[in-house]
């Protein structure tokens, strides 16, 4: 059976608060399990027994502590609107299912109703069922169409949930007379696995026939189990000490037995007894890898005071590998959550939480096999939470009170990845990371950036850090800025690579007619050029307090970083550089940048350069060179030359690029006419007569060319005899 | 055949001795010094007269040169009322006439106005770089100080002039830029930015590799003359003193400065980082003389072949402490940049295209390239074409600009065939000039034209250079 085992209860912490005698007495009455991870769907009532008035007492005793701390001195908080459910009571049993993240409040064995609350409306269901005895475990299938209920240690009952509740239950017993079901789990749609003390039994549920079909059975003696829904991974504990762990993976209707592994224990008791307990083992996906997280309590005594969290990385072909050790530097009761790929370790005695990041290099040491980590920051409490409760009804209506919830309460039960339930309060929260306060908590900007770049919703925070590091008074030095740019662009580069690979994969898939491949999922944010431009750099260059040298240095540093990661630089960044240089009359410096192609060629940049000709004449040459290199800008080159009355140069140009036959004669004649230089006009006119002759065998202009005005000008100036005639 | 020599070089200001008998006061500097004062005054007086006389005919353009059978005299008025005069000899040789009489033939065409005009102007700019403008010295001090400074500067400077080998490159007075890829260039940029950000005293920075410029924080005109100084004077003499030091059994390979992990050392500044008493010689320079008139110390630091010029505000003399900090900051970074550039440079050099004889110059950025000139040693440059052909290049160039500003706007092309069957082509497109020497004996004009077109197409495809 799975309930709170005696060993859990026996280990209950005796919490004492030096400041509040009232609280300690009331707390002592709570029978709770503060453990790494309370198991799924377990009956919460057995862990908690309380009365409602005690709740209020607890709140009042807590309030003095909370208001002291400023809002930005916390890096963890509880979700603003917790899922509320009827607290555990004598008639109300509460269960939590990690698969669907649903809380079940079962009143009177279901006879007076089962209230299911999930993360959204779709997963929140109310129904009634017959009271057939007290429920041990209750969970919906993935598609919420079948409800499984365990009421005894031999069988699990099933109910079909179609449009309406089908009250007819069907059941499945475990195999063997002495076998006991420890628990069960849905592993796929209509697939369920029973974990018994003799191993696991894997069934397919056929709801239409209301029967189950046995698919596979494994025999192994089991102490307890842990299940990770995201990966459909089951971990069984066997052996007397409990430290031999068997992972099973459920994929596409099959079970894959992965190599078992042994967790090393700090001390082996004599005679041997179960040492590795379920509450000390969790599984989680961190940075896309599955880890088995083991809380390792050191034996009491001097020199061994602090506990550790040991991470075993699951391997496909070989036993899970011990890869990381988190140094807690504390002892007592802990609970673990995974928030945004961070390992959050709550410590009950100090009422603080620590965060660890296994990808962050800066606070680690390694012996070549295992990496040892220290917390990213010193331990801090979770941000105080105020709960709105409806109190005693008054004349004016129900009184609404805001009460401070007790944090790190013994009533807390922690689920993966980031769920905290207070069954006594009837609240389910998710633990959230607050990034903004971290900005001031981590003074080393490079380390801060490393940390932020690994977080999910970091974009705006990173941008504000970038903005800040360029602001006078809080400015970072150039090497720091450079290394931060490099960090951002390294991520940016890898993102671009993934995008390219994806685009190629899509192309191949389309060519082959196969399905569209899955888009790469990114856990990290990408700060691209346009983000930097919009939120940081364009604001930065407008700041009149900043010296232009520093501005240029920063912009060049950013361009350098982009170029180093072979990221094509967008022209708006170049424009920033150009404008900054121009505003400070640094034309020669600008010239040198262009000369070395630091500012890459583009039509917008060329046009910008053309506009600078009046203040810096060489800009004209730079612009023409650029247009020439672009090789798609012949029209623009002609426009530039004609506008400067460089008719002959323009003619030579169109000849050199071989577009004599396609240019508009009218445009050239118009420009030639505008110069009021008759000889020049004559030359241009003759040039196009020759073209006409070559193209059509006749020197006359075609009517479609709209050159009539210039033909008459020619006739007026030079007379009819000057026209070329075809010798017949 | 005796080549062109400096006959005399003097500077005067007509306002300084307006009364008769005080003419000698007008002369501020005269070379050679051992000329009788009377002769000095006569020479100067003649120049004054010519300048005034020609002014009548050409009020907008002052007299530039005076051609005589034996000499050529160049005139330059760098600042109001200050005139610089340089006279050079015309090369000559003795010939025997039909009548058996020996006579001396002067080769007037061998001396090109444009070249010596450039030499004269450069000499002024060099003075201005190290001493400031004439008028500023007068303002701050007096005529005596100006005379001292002119003497101090020009006595040495005139000795370094190599008139016989002056050619079209002196006219261009351009800059060789180091071809570098963008990333390397950006690295250098960032290094310079970092240096300037770390050391607030550094107002401007220039970066060179060997004799090639990579970055200049100075304005173009100032850089042009500083570049000239660095490449023709400072670097060669630094190299010489280094070679002199090589006699010690150190070997040819560059070794890190003893006691440090990098190759950096000061060219101007303390010669020994362990000796705080010797700060070395650091020249003062004057830049932006037209506008802000800044006085700076020129600290030159080199690691491997990379050189960084730090121009430090002259209001406070750099202390040994600053030198030490600069050394430990710049030394390692410059060493690594130097070795990375040399790696890239070696790659480029090995994959160089077949060389033809050409000279290229861009007026806009002063970029100069020449496959005609090769550096033989630190101070001497040799050319791979005969002097007469080199002169033709100068003539074509002068011809492009002969008829004043309107002509200079126009593009043009000149193709010449020499008596020795050599083809010389000069082209001007917008602000760029390109000269090629082709040794195709039996080629005709059309073939040469085609050949040049091909060269332009392959070499100038990335710029707007029309043929």
Short mmCIF file of C-alpha atoms in Angstrom, two decimals, chain A residues 185-434:
data_model
loop_
_atom_site.label_atom_id
_atom_site.label_comp_id
_atom_site.label_asym_id
_atom_site.label_seq_id
_atom_site.Cartn_x
_atom_site.Cartn_y
_atom_site.Cartn_z
CA UNK A 185 0.08 5.12 -12.92
CA UNK A 186 -1.27 6.01 -16.29
CA UNK A 187 1.62 5.84 -18.72
CA UNK A 188 -0.18 6.60 -21.98
CA UNK A 189 -3.75 6.91 -23.24
CA UNK A 190 -5.53 3.77 -22.05
CA UNK A 191 -2.34 2.29 -20.68
CA UNK A 192 -1.85 1.78 -17.00
CA UNK A 193 0.86 0.22 -14.92
CA UNK A 194 0.41 -1.33 -11.46
CA UNK A 195 3.36 -1.26 -9.16
CA UNK A 196 3.19 -4.13 -6.73
CA UNK A 197 5.58 -5.39 -4.13
CA UNK A 198 6.47 -8.13 -6.61
CA UNK A 199 7.16 -5.96 -9.61
CA UNK A 200 5.16 -4.18 -12.23
CA UNK A 201 2.11 -5.16 -14.27
CA UNK A 202 1.44 -3.32 -17.47
CA UNK A 203 -2.14 -3.25 -18.80
CA UNK A 204 -4.06 -1.88 -21.70
CA UNK A 205 -7.52 -0.61 -20.77
CA UNK A 206 -10.29 -1.32 -23.28
CA UNK A 207 -13.05 1.03 -22.14
CA UNK A 208 -15.58 -0.17 -24.76
CA UNK A 209 -15.38 -3.71 -23.42
CA UNK A 210 -14.76 -2.53 -19.88
CA UNK A 211 -11.87 -4.90 -19.56
CA UNK A 212 -8.10 -4.72 -19.24
CA UNK A 213 -5.54 -6.67 -21.21
CA UNK A 214 -2.24 -7.61 -19.62
CA UNK A 215 0.66 -6.52 -21.81
CA UNK A 216 3.76 -7.24 -19.79
CA UNK A 217 4.85 -8.20 -16.31
CA UNK A 218 8.21 -7.72 -14.63
CA UNK A 219 9.16 -9.47 -11.44
CA UNK A 220 11.28 -7.60 -8.99
CA UNK A 221 10.77 -6.97 -5.34
CA UNK A 222 9.77 -3.39 -4.82
CA UNK A 223 10.05 -1.14 -1.81
CA UNK A 224 8.62 1.97 -3.42
CA UNK A 225 8.46 3.75 -6.71
CA UNK A 226 8.79 7.20 -8.29
CA UNK A 227 7.19 8.22 -11.57
CA UNK A 228 8.10 11.06 -13.91
CA UNK A 229 5.10 11.83 -16.13
CA UNK A 230 6.94 14.07 -18.67
CA UNK A 231 9.21 11.20 -19.63
CA UNK A 232 6.85 8.32 -18.77
CA UNK A 233 9.66 7.01 -16.65
CA UNK A 234 9.15 4.75 -13.67
CA UNK A 235 11.78 4.14 -11.04
CA UNK A 236 11.50 1.16 -8.72
CA UNK A 237 13.44 0.73 -5.53
CA UNK A 238 14.54 -2.78 -4.69
CA UNK A 239 17.00 -4.59 -2.39
CA UNK A 240 16.96 -4.54 1.36
CA UNK A 241 18.63 -1.16 1.56
CA UNK A 242 16.36 0.22 -1.12
CA UNK A 243 19.28 1.69 -3.00
CA UNK A 244 19.12 -0.44 -6.14
CA UNK A 245 17.00 1.52 -8.57
CA UNK A 246 15.37 0.10 -11.69
CA UNK A 247 14.25 2.57 -14.33
CA UNK A 248 11.51 1.59 -16.79
CA UNK A 249 10.61 3.66 -19.78
CA UNK A 250 7.15 3.54 -21.39
CA UNK A 251 7.09 4.38 -25.08
CA UNK A 252 4.54 3.61 -27.77
CA UNK A 253 2.88 0.70 -26.03
CA UNK A 254 6.14 -0.85 -24.91
CA UNK A 255 8.17 -1.02 -21.74
CA UNK A 256 11.91 -0.58 -21.92
CA UNK A 257 13.87 -1.80 -18.99
CA UNK A 258 16.85 0.47 -18.56
CA UNK A 259 20.00 -0.63 -16.75
CA UNK A 260 19.59 -0.60 -12.99
CA UNK A 261 21.97 1.36 -10.83
CA UNK A 262 22.91 1.65 -7.24
CA UNK A 263 22.84 4.77 -5.16
CA UNK A 264 25.75 4.92 -2.77
CA UNK A 265 24.75 5.41 0.82
CA UNK A 266 26.64 7.41 3.39
CA UNK A 267 26.31 4.64 5.98
CA UNK A 268 24.97 1.12 5.85
CA UNK A 269 23.19 0.17 9.05
CA UNK A 270 23.66 -3.20 10.71
CA UNK A 271 21.54 -5.14 10.44
CA UNK A 272 20.65 -3.83 7.00
CA UNK A 273 17.31 -2.11 6.68
CA UNK A 274 15.65 0.20 4.17
CA UNK A 275 17.90 3.27 4.01
CA UNK A 276 17.06 4.99 0.77
CA UNK A 277 13.57 6.28 1.25
CA UNK A 278 11.08 7.37 -1.30
CA UNK A 279 10.86 10.85 0.13
CA UNK A 280 14.55 11.38 -0.59
CA UNK A 281 14.34 10.49 -4.27
CA UNK A 282 12.83 12.54 -7.07
CA UNK A 283 13.11 12.56 -10.80
CA UNK A 284 13.10 15.60 -13.01
CA UNK A 285 13.99 16.84 -16.44
CA UNK A 286 16.70 19.45 -16.21
CA UNK A 287 18.00 21.03 -19.40
CA UNK A 288 16.37 18.27 -21.41
CA UNK A 289 18.04 15.45 -19.47
CA UNK A 290 16.38 13.15 -16.97
CA UNK A 291 18.00 13.19 -13.57
CA UNK A 292 17.36 11.13 -10.51
CA UNK A 293 17.74 13.51 -7.62
CA UNK A 294 18.74 11.94 -4.34
CA UNK A 295 18.82 13.79 -1.08
CA UNK A 296 21.72 12.46 0.88
CA UNK A 297 21.66 13.04 4.60
CA UNK A 298 25.00 12.80 6.23
CA UNK A 299 25.26 10.95 9.49
CA UNK A 300 25.15 13.25 12.43
CA UNK A 301 28.32 14.26 14.06
CA UNK A 302 31.06 16.79 13.66
CA UNK A 303 32.49 17.27 10.19
CA UNK A 304 29.56 15.64 8.51
CA UNK A 305 26.99 18.20 9.32
CA UNK A 306 25.74 19.18 5.92
CA UNK A 307 23.51 17.31 3.57
CA UNK A 308 23.94 17.00 -0.19
CA UNK A 309 21.77 16.52 -3.19
CA UNK A 310 23.21 13.99 -5.60
CA UNK A 311 22.17 13.99 -9.25
CA UNK A 312 22.26 10.84 -11.33
CA UNK A 313 21.89 11.39 -15.01
CA UNK A 314 19.84 8.71 -16.71
CA UNK A 315 21.64 6.97 -19.56
CA UNK A 316 20.14 4.94 -22.36
CA UNK A 317 22.69 2.17 -22.63
CA UNK A 318 24.46 2.24 -19.31
CA UNK A 319 23.49 2.66 -15.67
CA UNK A 320 22.62 6.16 -14.58
CA UNK A 321 25.74 8.18 -13.89
CA UNK A 322 26.43 10.27 -10.86
CA UNK A 323 27.18 13.65 -12.39
CA UNK A 324 26.47 16.46 -9.98
CA UNK A 325 26.51 17.05 -6.26
CA UNK A 326 24.80 20.06 -4.76
CA UNK A 327 26.35 21.22 -1.52
CA UNK A 328 23.63 22.33 0.83
CA UNK A 329 25.79 23.34 3.78
CA UNK A 330 22.82 22.74 6.05
CA UNK A 331 21.12 19.80 7.62
CA UNK A 332 17.59 18.97 8.50
CA UNK A 333 14.52 18.61 6.36
CA UNK A 334 14.62 19.51 2.72
CA UNK A 335 12.31 19.50 -0.23
CA UNK A 336 13.23 19.84 -3.88
CA UNK A 337 11.47 21.59 -6.75
CA UNK A 338 12.59 22.17 -10.29
CA UNK A 339 11.86 25.68 -11.52
CA UNK A 340 13.04 26.81 -14.91
CA UNK A 341 15.80 24.20 -14.93
CA UNK A 342 16.98 25.34 -11.55
CA UNK A 343 17.03 22.95 -8.64
CA UNK A 344 15.31 24.65 -5.76
CA UNK A 345 16.03 23.16 -2.37
CA UNK A 346 13.71 24.29 0.43
CA UNK A 347 15.00 24.00 3.93
CA UNK A 348 12.36 23.79 6.53
CA UNK A 349 14.31 24.65 9.65
CA UNK A 350 15.75 27.89 8.32
CA UNK A 351 12.64 28.61 6.23
CA UNK A 352 14.80 29.41 3.26
CA UNK A 353 15.34 28.07 -0.23
CA UNK A 354 18.49 27.67 -2.23
CA UNK A 355 18.81 27.61 -5.98
CA UNK A 356 21.31 25.56 -7.92
CA UNK A 357 22.09 25.69 -11.59
CA UNK A 358 23.99 22.73 -12.92
CA UNK A 359 24.92 24.57 -16.11
CA UNK A 360 26.40 27.55 -14.37
CA UNK A 361 30.15 27.15 -14.28
CA UNK A 362 31.09 29.80 -11.81
CA UNK A 363 30.49 28.16 -8.45
CA UNK A 364 31.57 24.67 -9.24
CA UNK A 365 34.49 22.41 -8.66
CA UNK A 366 35.01 19.13 -10.40
CA UNK A 367 37.01 15.99 -9.76
CA UNK A 368 36.75 14.95 -13.38
CA UNK A 369 33.70 12.78 -12.86
CA UNK A 370 31.37 14.69 -10.62
CA UNK A 371 30.78 18.41 -10.52
CA UNK A 372 30.20 19.96 -7.13
CA UNK A 373 27.93 22.96 -6.95
CA UNK A 374 27.27 25.66 -4.45
CA UNK A 375 24.07 27.66 -4.40
CA UNK A 376 23.85 30.46 -6.95
CA UNK A 377 22.96 32.81 -4.15
CA UNK A 378 22.76 32.65 -0.41
CA UNK A 379 19.56 31.02 0.84
CA UNK A 380 16.52 33.28 1.02
CA UNK A 381 12.90 32.72 2.01
CA UNK A 382 10.12 32.53 -0.51
CA UNK A 383 8.24 35.80 -0.87
CA UNK A 384 5.43 36.00 1.71
CA UNK A 385 2.06 35.06 0.34
CA UNK A 386 -1.19 36.74 1.25
CA UNK A 387 -4.32 34.74 0.81
CA UNK A 388 -7.77 36.29 0.53
CA UNK A 389 -10.21 34.33 2.61
CA UNK A 390 -13.85 34.76 3.29
CA UNK A 391 -14.28 35.00 6.98
CA UNK A 392 -17.26 35.33 9.25
CA UNK A 393 -20.42 36.61 7.52
CA UNK A 394 -21.38 40.08 8.72
CA UNK A 395 -24.30 42.36 8.03
CA UNK A 396 -22.49 43.97 5.15
CA UNK A 397 -21.83 40.59 3.61
CA UNK A 398 -19.04 38.14 4.06
CA UNK A 399 -15.94 39.62 5.55
CA UNK A 400 -12.93 39.34 3.28
CA UNK A 401 -9.65 39.02 5.06
CA UNK A 402 -6.15 38.89 3.75
CA UNK A 403 -4.10 36.44 5.65
CA UNK A 404 -0.43 35.67 5.43
CA UNK A 405 0.17 32.06 4.64
CA UNK A 406 2.72 30.23 6.63
CA UNK A 407 5.67 29.48 4.46
CA UNK A 408 7.67 26.28 4.83
CA UNK A 409 4.78 25.01 6.82
CA UNK A 410 4.93 21.44 8.03
CA UNK A 411 1.69 21.04 6.10
CA UNK A 412 3.46 21.58 2.84
CA UNK A 413 3.76 18.75 0.45
CA UNK A 414 6.03 19.24 -2.48
CA UNK A 415 5.40 17.75 -5.92
CA UNK A 416 7.39 17.86 -9.11
CA UNK A 417 8.31 19.82 -10.92
CA UNK A 418 7.35 22.96 -9.05
CA UNK A 419 4.21 22.33 -7.05
CA UNK A 420 3.62 23.04 -3.41
CA UNK A 421 0.41 22.00 -1.74
CA UNK A 422 -0.82 23.08 1.61
CA UNK A 423 -3.58 20.54 2.20
CA UNK A 424 -4.66 22.18 5.39
CA UNK A 425 -5.16 25.51 3.69
CA UNK A 426 -6.52 23.96 0.55
CA UNK A 427 -4.02 25.67 -1.71
CA UNK A 428 -1.93 24.49 -4.63
CA UNK A 429 0.80 26.80 -5.81
CA UNK A 430 3.53 26.61 -8.32
CA UNK A 431 6.89 27.98 -7.31
CA UNK A 432 8.03 30.78 -9.59
CA UNK A 433 11.37 32.41 -10.07
CA UNK A 434 11.57 36.19 -9.84
#
